[in-house]
Structures are given as C-alpha cells and as structure tokens.
C-alpha angles and dihedrals in degrees: 000000000000109000116204100220092185092059090049093049092052096046092054093045088050092050095045093046093049092048087051092049090059100042120046092196089060093052091047091051094049101037120112104253115167092187093053094040089052090051106038100028096239101155092157084084094077085070103029092056089066094058096061131054133200099244141347090276094053091047098045095048096052095045093047089053089046094050092047094048102027098061096054093038091051088050089050097051085052092054095043104038097025114210092000091059102091090045091050088049094050089045091055096048092049095041090047095057089056103035094049088064099046094093092043089052092060089040099056102018089118093041111096088186101060117095132157140177144175144077096271097116094048088045092054092050090058088045095055095041089057088051093050088052098044110013093177099053104121120239109207121212127211090238095045100037096158096043107067110190120221109258097234088060093053092045093059085048095048092052098046089049093045092051096047094048090047089052094042088049086194096141144033097256119111101239091164093058086049093050095046096039087056100048090047091049091056095045098044097074095045087057092069095030115029094180089072090076089057089049089050096058096036090059093049091048094048089048092056096045092052 
C-alpha cells in the first residue's frame, strides 16, 4: 500500500489549524513562544507551532506550496532512498519544523512579546529538497504564468530575501525560519546520499552549457 505522506500532513495541519482558529486557548498552547518555552520547559511548542496558522490565507498558501512540491519530493525520496524514502521524507518535515525555529528561540527567549506559528520552515525544507534533486524544474509565479523560473534561481533569491528581511525585522513574518528551514532541506538529503550534491551541480552545469 502506497501511503501519500504529503496528503496526510496536509490533512492533519488543516484540522489542527481550523481547531486553533476556533479556540484561542488551543492556539496559545501550541504557538511558538521562546519566552514561555524557556520558563515552562514546553519544548513541544517547537513542533506544535507547525500545525497551526494565523489565518486562512496563511494556511492555504503553505498547504498549496506543500502539495505542489511535496508530492514530487516524496516521490523523489522513494526513488533515491528506496524503502527508507518515506521515513526520511517524514523525518525531514518534522525536524524541519523544529530546527527552523532554533535560531529564533535563542534570539527571542527573553522577549515575552515574540511568538510565531505556521509550517513555513518545514515547507521551505521540502521546497529546497526538491530544488536539490531537480534544480532546473521551473517554478511558475502567478504574475508571470508563462515564464517559469528555474528552481535554483528562485532558491538563491529566496535565501537572499529571507536573510535581508530577517535582519531588517520590519514585519511579523518568520524569515529566519524560512531561511534555516530552506538550508536544512537542501542539506538533509545530502547527509544520507552525498552524491546528490555532485548531481545538483552537474545538472546546473549541464543546463548552462546546453
């Protein structure tokens, strides 16, 4: 039986997010709050915060991106890692949720007003794992529907933008989580199959010379 983990993750995230929409207490118990974690030892928030979202737009955007890239990445993992592919894909997603927030934890652990939520860190990990495996796959933007941009180009721009906005700190978006989640997603598959990094650069060079 071929279980689609991406679909299961999306279903669980949607159910949890809707529950949090309707119950402020649930959201407060699951949200990522470094200040609370440090003082109460509620480390489960590193994971539960990835199961809830701030609003419908936040939820729908993350789940759309996860579905768009997750199904193919999950398939790639199966082809590359065989029977272990599903477990590695799931591990990458779960670890991606927590690991993407580690820097923010140390940065804001004494700030009682800082809080974040959403699956963006894990979704970024999935997207960048896909870019690692297939860097020339075109990513289409709604404003430029007829001009798909290669994934590795979008990846470079995404990292630069996330780093810039994180340092600027002018909004409430978790840019650090996006950045570190993306980096983790690129590195994670290489840890189990180092040849993937050679494959990545070979694909880029081949594409540039054609």
